[in-house]
mmCIF file of C-alpha atoms in Angstrom:
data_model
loop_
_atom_site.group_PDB
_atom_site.id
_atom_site.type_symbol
_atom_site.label_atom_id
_atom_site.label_comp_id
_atom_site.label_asym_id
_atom_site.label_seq_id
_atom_site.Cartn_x
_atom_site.Cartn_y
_atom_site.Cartn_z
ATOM 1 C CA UNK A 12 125.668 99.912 122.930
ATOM 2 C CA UNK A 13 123.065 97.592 122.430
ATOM 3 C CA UNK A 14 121.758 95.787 119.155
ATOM 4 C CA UNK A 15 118.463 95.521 117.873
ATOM 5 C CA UNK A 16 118.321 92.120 116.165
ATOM 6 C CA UNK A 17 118.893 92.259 112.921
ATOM 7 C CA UNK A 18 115.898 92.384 110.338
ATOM 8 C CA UNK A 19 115.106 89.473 108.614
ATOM 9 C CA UNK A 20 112.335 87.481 106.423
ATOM 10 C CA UNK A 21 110.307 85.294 109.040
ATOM 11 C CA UNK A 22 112.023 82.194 109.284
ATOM 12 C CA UNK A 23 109.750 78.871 109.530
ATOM 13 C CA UNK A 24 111.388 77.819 112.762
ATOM 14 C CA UNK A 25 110.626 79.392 116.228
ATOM 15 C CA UNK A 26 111.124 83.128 116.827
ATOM 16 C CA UNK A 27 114.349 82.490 119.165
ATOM 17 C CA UNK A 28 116.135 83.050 116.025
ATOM 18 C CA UNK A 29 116.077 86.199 116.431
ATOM 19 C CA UNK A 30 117.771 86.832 119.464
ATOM 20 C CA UNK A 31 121.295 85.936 118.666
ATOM 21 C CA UNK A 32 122.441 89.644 118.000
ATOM 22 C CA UNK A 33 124.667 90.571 121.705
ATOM 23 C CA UNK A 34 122.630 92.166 124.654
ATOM 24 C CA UNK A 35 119.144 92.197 123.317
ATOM 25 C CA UNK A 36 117.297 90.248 125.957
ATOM 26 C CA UNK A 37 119.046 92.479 128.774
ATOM 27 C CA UNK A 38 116.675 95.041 128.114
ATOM 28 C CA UNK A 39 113.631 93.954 125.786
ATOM 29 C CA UNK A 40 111.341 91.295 127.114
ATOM 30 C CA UNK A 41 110.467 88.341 124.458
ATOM 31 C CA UNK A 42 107.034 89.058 124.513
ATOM 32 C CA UNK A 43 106.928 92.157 123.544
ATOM 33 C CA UNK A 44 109.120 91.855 120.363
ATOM 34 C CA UNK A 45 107.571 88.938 118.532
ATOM 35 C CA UNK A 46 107.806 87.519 114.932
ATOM 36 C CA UNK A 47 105.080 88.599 112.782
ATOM 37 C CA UNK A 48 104.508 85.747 110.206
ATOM 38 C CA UNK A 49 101.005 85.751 111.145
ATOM 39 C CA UNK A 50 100.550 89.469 109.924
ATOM 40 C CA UNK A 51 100.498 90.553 106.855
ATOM 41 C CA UNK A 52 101.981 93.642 105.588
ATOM 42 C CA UNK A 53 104.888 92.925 108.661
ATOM 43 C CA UNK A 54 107.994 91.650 109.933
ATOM 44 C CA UNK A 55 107.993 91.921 113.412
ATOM 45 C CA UNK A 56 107.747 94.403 116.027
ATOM 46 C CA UNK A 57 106.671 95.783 119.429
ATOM 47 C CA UNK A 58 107.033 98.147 122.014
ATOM 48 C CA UNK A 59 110.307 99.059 123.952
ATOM 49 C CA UNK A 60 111.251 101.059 127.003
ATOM 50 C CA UNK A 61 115.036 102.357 125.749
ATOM 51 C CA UNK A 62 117.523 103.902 128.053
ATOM 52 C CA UNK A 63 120.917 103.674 125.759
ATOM 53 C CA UNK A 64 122.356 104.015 122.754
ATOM 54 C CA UNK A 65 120.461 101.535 120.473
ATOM 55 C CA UNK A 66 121.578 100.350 116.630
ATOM 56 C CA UNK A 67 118.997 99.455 114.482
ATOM 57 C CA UNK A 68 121.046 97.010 111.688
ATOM 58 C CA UNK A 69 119.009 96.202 108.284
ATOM 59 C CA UNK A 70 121.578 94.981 105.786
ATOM 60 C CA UNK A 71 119.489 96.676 103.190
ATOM 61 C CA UNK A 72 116.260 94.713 103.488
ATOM 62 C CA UNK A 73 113.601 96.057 101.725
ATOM 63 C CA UNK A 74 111.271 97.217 104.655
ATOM 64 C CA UNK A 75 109.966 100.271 106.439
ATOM 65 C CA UNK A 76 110.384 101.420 110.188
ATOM 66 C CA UNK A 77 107.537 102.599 111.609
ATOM 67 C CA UNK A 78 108.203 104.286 114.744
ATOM 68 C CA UNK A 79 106.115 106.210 117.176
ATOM 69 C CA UNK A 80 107.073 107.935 120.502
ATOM 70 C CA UNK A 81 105.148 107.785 123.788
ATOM 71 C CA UNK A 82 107.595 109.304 125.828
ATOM 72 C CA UNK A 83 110.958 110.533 126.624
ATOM 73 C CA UNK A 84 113.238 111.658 123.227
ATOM 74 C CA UNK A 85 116.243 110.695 121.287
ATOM 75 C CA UNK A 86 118.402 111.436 118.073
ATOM 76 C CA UNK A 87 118.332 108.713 115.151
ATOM 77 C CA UNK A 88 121.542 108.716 113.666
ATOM 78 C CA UNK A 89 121.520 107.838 109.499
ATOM 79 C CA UNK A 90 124.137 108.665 106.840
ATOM 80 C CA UNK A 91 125.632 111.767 108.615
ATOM 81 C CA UNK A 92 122.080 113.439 109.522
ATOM 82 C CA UNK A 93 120.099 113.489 112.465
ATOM 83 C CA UNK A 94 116.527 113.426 113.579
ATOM 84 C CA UNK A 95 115.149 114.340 116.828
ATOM 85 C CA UNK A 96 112.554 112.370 117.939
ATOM 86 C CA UNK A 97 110.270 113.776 121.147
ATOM 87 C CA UNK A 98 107.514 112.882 122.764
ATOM 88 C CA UNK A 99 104.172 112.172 120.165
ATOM 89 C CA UNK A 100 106.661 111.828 117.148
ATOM 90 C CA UNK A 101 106.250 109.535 114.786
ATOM 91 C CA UNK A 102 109.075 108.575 112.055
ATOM 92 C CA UNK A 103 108.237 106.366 108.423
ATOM 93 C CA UNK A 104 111.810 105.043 107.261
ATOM 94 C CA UNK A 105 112.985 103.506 104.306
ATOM 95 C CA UNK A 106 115.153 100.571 105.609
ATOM 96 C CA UNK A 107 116.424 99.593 101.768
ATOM 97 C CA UNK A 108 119.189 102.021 101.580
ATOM 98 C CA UNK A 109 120.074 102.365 105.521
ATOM 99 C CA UNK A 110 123.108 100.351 106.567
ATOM 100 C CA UNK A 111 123.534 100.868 110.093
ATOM 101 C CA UNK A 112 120.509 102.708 112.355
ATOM 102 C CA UNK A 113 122.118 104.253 115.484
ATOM 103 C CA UNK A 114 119.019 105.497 118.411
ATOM 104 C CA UNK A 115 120.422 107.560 121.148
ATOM 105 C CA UNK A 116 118.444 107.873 123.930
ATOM 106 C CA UNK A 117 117.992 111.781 126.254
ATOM 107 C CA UNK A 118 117.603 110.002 129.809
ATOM 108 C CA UNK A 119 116.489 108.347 131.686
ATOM 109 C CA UNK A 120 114.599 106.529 128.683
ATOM 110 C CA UNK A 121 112.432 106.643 125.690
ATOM 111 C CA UNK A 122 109.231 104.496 125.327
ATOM 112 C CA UNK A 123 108.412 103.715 122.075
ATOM 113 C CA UNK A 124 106.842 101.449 119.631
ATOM 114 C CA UNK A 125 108.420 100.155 116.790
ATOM 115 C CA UNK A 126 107.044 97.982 113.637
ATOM 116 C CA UNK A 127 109.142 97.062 110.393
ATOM 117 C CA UNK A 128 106.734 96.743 107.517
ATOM 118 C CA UNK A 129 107.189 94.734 104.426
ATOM 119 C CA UNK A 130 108.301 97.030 101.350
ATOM 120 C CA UNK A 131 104.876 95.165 98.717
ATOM 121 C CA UNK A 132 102.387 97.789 101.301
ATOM 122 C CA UNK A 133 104.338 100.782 103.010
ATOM 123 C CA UNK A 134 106.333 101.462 99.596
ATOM 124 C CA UNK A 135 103.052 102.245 97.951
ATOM 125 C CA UNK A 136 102.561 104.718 101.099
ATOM 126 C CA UNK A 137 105.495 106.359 101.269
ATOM 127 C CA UNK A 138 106.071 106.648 97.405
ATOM 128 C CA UNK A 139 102.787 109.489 98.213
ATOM 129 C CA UNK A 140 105.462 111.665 100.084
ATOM 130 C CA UNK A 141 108.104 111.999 97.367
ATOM 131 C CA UNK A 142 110.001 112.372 100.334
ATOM 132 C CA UNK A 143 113.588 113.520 100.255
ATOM 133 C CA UNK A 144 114.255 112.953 103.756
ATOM 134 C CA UNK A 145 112.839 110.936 105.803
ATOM 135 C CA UNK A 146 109.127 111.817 106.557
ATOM 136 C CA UNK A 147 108.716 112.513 110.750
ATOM 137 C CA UNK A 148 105.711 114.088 111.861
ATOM 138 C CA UNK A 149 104.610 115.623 115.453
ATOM 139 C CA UNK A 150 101.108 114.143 115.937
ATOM 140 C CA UNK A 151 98.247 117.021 116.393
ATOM 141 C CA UNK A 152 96.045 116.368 119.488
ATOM 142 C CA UNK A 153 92.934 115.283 117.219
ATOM 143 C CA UNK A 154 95.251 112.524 115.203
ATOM 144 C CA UNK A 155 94.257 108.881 115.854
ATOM 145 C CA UNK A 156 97.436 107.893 114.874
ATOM 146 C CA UNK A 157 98.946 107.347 118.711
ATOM 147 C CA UNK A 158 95.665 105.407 119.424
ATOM 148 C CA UNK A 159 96.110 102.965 116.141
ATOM 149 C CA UNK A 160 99.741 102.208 117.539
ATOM 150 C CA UNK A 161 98.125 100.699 120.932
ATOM 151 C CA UNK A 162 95.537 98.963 119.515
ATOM 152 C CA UNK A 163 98.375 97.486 116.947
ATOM 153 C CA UNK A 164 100.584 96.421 119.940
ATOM 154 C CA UNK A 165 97.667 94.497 121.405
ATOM 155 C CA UNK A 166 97.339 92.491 118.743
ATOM 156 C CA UNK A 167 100.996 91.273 118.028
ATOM 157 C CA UNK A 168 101.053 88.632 120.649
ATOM 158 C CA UNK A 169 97.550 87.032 119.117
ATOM 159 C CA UNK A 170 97.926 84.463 116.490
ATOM 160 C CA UNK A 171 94.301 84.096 114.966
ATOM 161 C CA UNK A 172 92.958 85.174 111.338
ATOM 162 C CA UNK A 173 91.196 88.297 113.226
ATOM 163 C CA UNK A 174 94.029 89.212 114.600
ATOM 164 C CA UNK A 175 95.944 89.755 111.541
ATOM 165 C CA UNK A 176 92.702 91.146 110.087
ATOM 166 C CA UNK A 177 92.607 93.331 112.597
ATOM 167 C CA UNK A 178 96.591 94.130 112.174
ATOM 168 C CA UNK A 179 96.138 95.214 108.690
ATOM 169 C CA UNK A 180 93.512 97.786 109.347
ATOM 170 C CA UNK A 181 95.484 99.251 112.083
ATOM 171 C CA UNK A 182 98.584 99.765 109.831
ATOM 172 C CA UNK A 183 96.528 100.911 106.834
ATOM 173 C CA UNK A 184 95.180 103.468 109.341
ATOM 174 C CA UNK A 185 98.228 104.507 110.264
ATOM 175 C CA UNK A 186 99.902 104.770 106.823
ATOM 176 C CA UNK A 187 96.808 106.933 105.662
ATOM 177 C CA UNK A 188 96.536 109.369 108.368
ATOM 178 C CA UNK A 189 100.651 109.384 108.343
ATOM 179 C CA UNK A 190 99.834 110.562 104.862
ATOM 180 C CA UNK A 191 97.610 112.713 104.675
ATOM 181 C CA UNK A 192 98.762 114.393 108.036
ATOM 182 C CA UNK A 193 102.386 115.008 106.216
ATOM 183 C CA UNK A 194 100.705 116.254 103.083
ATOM 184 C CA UNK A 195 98.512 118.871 104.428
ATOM 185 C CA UNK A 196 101.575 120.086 106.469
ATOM 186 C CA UNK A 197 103.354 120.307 103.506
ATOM 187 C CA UNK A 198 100.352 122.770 102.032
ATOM 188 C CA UNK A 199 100.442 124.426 105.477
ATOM 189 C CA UNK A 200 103.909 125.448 104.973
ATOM 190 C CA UNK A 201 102.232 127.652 102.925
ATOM 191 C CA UNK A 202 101.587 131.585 104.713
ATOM 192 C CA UNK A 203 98.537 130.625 106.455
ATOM 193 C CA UNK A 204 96.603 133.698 107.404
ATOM 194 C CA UNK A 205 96.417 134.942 111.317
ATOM 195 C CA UNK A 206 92.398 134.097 111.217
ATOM 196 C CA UNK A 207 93.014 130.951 110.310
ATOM 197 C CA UNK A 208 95.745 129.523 112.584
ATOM 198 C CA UNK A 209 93.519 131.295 115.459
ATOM 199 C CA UNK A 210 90.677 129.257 114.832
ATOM 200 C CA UNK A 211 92.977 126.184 114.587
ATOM 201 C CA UNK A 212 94.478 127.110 118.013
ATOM 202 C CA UNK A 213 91.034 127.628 119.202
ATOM 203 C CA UNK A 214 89.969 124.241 118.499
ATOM 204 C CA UNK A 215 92.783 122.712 119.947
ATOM 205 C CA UNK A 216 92.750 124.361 123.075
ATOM 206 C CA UNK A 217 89.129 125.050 123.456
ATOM 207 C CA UNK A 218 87.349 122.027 122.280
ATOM 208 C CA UNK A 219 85.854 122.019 125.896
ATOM 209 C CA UNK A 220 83.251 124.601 125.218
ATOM 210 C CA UNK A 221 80.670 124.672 122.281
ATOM 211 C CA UNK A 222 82.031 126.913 119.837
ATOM 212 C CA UNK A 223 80.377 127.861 116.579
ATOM 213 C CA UNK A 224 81.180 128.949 112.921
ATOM 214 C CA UNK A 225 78.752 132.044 113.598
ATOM 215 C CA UNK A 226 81.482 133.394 116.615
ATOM 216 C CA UNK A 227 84.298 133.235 114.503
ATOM 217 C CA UNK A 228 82.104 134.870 111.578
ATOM 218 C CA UNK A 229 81.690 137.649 113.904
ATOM 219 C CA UNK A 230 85.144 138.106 115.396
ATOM 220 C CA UNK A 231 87.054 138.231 112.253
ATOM 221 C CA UNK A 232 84.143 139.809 109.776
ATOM 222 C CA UNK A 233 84.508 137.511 107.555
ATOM 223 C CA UNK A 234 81.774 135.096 106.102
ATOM 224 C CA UNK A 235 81.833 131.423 107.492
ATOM 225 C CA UNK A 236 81.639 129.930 103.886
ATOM 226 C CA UNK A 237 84.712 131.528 103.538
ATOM 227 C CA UNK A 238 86.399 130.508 107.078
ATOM 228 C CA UNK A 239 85.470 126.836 105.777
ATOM 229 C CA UNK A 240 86.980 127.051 102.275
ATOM 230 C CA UNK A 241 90.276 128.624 103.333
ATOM 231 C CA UNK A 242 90.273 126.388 106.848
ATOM 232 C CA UNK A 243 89.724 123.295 104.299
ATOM 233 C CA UNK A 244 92.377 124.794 101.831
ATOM 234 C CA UNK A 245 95.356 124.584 104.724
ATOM 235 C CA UNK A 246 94.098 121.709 106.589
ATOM 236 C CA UNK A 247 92.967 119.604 105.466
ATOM 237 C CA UNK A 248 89.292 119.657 105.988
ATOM 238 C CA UNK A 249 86.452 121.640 107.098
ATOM 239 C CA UNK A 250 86.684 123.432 110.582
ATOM 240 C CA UNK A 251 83.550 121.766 111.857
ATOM 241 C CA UNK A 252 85.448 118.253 111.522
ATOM 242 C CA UNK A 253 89.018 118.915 112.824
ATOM 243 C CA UNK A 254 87.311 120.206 115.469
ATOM 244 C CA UNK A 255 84.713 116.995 116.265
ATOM 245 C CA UNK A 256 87.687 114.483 115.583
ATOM 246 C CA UNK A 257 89.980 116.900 118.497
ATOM 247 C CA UNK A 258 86.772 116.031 120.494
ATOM 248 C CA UNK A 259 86.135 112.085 119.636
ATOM 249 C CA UNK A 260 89.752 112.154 120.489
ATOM 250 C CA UNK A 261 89.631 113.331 124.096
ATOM 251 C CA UNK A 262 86.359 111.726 124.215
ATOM 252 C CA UNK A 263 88.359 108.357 123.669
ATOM 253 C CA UNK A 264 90.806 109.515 126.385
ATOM 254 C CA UNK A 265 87.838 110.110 129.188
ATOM 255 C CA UNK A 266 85.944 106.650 128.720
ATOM 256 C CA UNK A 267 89.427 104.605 128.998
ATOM 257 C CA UNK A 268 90.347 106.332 132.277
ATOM 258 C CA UNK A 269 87.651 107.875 133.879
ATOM 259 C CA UNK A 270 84.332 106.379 135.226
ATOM 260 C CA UNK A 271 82.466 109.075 133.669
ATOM 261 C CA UNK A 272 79.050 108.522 132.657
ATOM 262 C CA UNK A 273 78.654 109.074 128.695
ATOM 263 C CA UNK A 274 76.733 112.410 128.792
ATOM 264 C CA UNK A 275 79.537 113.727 131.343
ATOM 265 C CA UNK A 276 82.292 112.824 128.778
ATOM 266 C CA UNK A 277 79.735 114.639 126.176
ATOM 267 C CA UNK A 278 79.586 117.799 127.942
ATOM 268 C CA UNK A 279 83.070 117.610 128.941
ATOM 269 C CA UNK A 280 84.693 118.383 125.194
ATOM 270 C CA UNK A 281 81.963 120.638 124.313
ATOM 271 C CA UNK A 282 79.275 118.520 123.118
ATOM 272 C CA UNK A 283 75.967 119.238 125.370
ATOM 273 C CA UNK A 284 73.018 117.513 123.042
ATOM 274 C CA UNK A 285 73.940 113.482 124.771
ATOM 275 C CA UNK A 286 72.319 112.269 121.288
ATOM 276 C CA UNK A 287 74.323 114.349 119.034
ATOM 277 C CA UNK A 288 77.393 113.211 120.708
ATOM 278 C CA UNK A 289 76.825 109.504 120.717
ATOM 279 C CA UNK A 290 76.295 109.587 117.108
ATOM 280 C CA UNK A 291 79.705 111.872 116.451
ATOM 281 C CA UNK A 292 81.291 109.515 118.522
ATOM 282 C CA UNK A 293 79.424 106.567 116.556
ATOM 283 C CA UNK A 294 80.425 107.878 112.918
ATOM 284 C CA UNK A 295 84.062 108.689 114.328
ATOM 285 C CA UNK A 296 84.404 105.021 116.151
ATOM 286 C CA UNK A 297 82.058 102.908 114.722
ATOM 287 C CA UNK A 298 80.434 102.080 118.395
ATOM 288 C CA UNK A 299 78.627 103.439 120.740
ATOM 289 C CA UNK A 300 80.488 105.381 123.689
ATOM 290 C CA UNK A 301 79.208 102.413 125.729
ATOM 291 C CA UNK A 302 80.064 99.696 123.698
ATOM 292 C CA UNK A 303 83.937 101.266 123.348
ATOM 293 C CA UNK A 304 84.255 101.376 126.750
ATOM 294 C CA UNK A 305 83.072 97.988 127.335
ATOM 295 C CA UNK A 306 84.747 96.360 124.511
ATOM 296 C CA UNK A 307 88.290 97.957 125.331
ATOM 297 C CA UNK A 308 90.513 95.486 126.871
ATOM 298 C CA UNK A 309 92.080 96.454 130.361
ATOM 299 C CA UNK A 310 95.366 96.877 129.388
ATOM 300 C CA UNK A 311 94.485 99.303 126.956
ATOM 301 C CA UNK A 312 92.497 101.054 129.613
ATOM 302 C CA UNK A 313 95.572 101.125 131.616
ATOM 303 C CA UNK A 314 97.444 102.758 128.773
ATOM 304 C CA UNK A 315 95.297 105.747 129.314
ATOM 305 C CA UNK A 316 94.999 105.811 132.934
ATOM 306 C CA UNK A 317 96.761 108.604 134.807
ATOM 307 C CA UNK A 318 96.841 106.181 137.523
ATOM 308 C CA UNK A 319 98.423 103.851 135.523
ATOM 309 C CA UNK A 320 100.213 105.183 132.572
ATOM 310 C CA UNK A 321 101.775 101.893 131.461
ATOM 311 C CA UNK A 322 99.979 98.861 131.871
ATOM 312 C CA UNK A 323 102.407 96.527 130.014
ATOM 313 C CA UNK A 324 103.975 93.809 132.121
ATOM 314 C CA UNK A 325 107.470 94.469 133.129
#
């Protein structure tokens, strides 16, 4: 079994001293599990390509896991329960109470990242959940929340005010959509009618082709004013919008690992009017298609190339 090192406040001195739990450098690289100091809202974290049994020790800090899967699965281990973790999961953990962590790992491996928050921003977060176990959520295809966790990890090794500007947004992001993701599920678990969860499934598996309000009108004779209230009512918000942020997000997905020229990526999740699509994309982003493209650093590109599905040094 190996052994996480233990979590601690930030020491002044160098980050070596955190290595002297047993066996931790035979499988995590330095790099990629740095101190945080420089980041505020975090103690330390990073990503990690597991392939055994794992214990995550916290002598009752007060701090929060934040955990999100790539790939592969495992089974965290806590105070008799256990929670499956698969591929696209993403886990928010109270570390205050938790003695002793225990990861096991379905082979060959799990690649994950893994951050462990300060207690002064997450608790305010995950105080929102009232949550009686501990909240883990399988990410829809239109979340950003995936997405925020790269751009997070690309930032850990920089030590510059930006960066830790930069940091914070990325975890705020997280923590909100976390939120609000677990929330609305929580109203979901509600009976949802058939109409609905069929235009749901139709966003998320059709977002290729333009689809309208007006079709759906028509197929299930019922007014769209309706559609939108009840749509709103179990998810969260209006149809029209889960379905453009399922698009920005495969729109994000094209630019980083195709060559695709920005009215190709357009037409490609259902958006045909080039114009109205770079200013969806530019009200989802902030940027121009372009200017994400160009602005993304190559490793993140090569997180999202199928020809390269990890770009991080080994």
């Amino acid at each position: 079994m190996d052994t996480v090192n233990q979590i601690m406040p930030p020491p002044e001195e160098a980050p070596e001293r955190l290595f002297h739990y047993e066996s931790v450098l035979s499988f995590f690289e330095k790099e990629h599990w740095l101190l945080n100091d420089h980041m505020p809202g975090m103690y330390y974290g990073g990503r990690f390509r597991l392939s055994s049994t794992t214990q995550l020790r916290s002598d009752s800090l007060p701090c929060f896991l934040l955990l999100c899967v790539f790939s592969g699965s495992g089974t965290l281990l806590r105070q008799g329960s256990s929670l499956f973790l698969s591929e696209r999961s993403v886990l928010f953990l109270n570390c205050e109470s938790e003695e002793s962590l225990q990861l096991r790992i379905a082979p060959p491996e799990m690649d994950c990242a893994m951050f462990f928050l300060r207690s002064d921003e997450a608790a305010a977060y995950y105080d929102l959940l009232n949550a009686q176990t501990p909240p883990l959520l399988s990410l829809p295809l239109s979340s950003d929340i995936e997405y925020a966790f790269r751009q997070l990890l690309q930032l850990v090794p920089i030590r510059s005010v930006l960066a830790s500007v930069s940091a914070s947004k990325w975890i705020i992001s997280i923590l909100s959509e976390f939120c609000s993701l677990i929330l609305t599920d929580n109203r979901a678990a509600e009976f949802v009618p058939d109409y609905i969860r069929e235009m749901k499934e139709t966003f998320d598996q059709s977002y290729q082709v333009p689809l309208h309000l007006e079709e759906f009108e028509i197929r299930f004779s019922i007014r769209k004013e309706r559609l939108c209230r009840e749509f709103s009512h179990y998810y969260g918000m209006p149809p029209l919008r889960y379905l453009n942020a399922r698009r920005m997000k495969a729109a994000k997905d094209l630019l980083l690992s195709t060559n695709m020229r920005v009215y190709e990526v357009g037409n490609a999740v259902g958006i045909e009017n080039t114009n109205h699509f770079i200013n969806l994309f530019k009200k989802s982003t902030g940027v121009t298609p372009m200017l994400f493209k160009k602005n993304a650093p190559a490793t993140v590109c090569g997180l999202h190339s199928p020809h390269k599905p990890d770009a991080r040094p080994q």
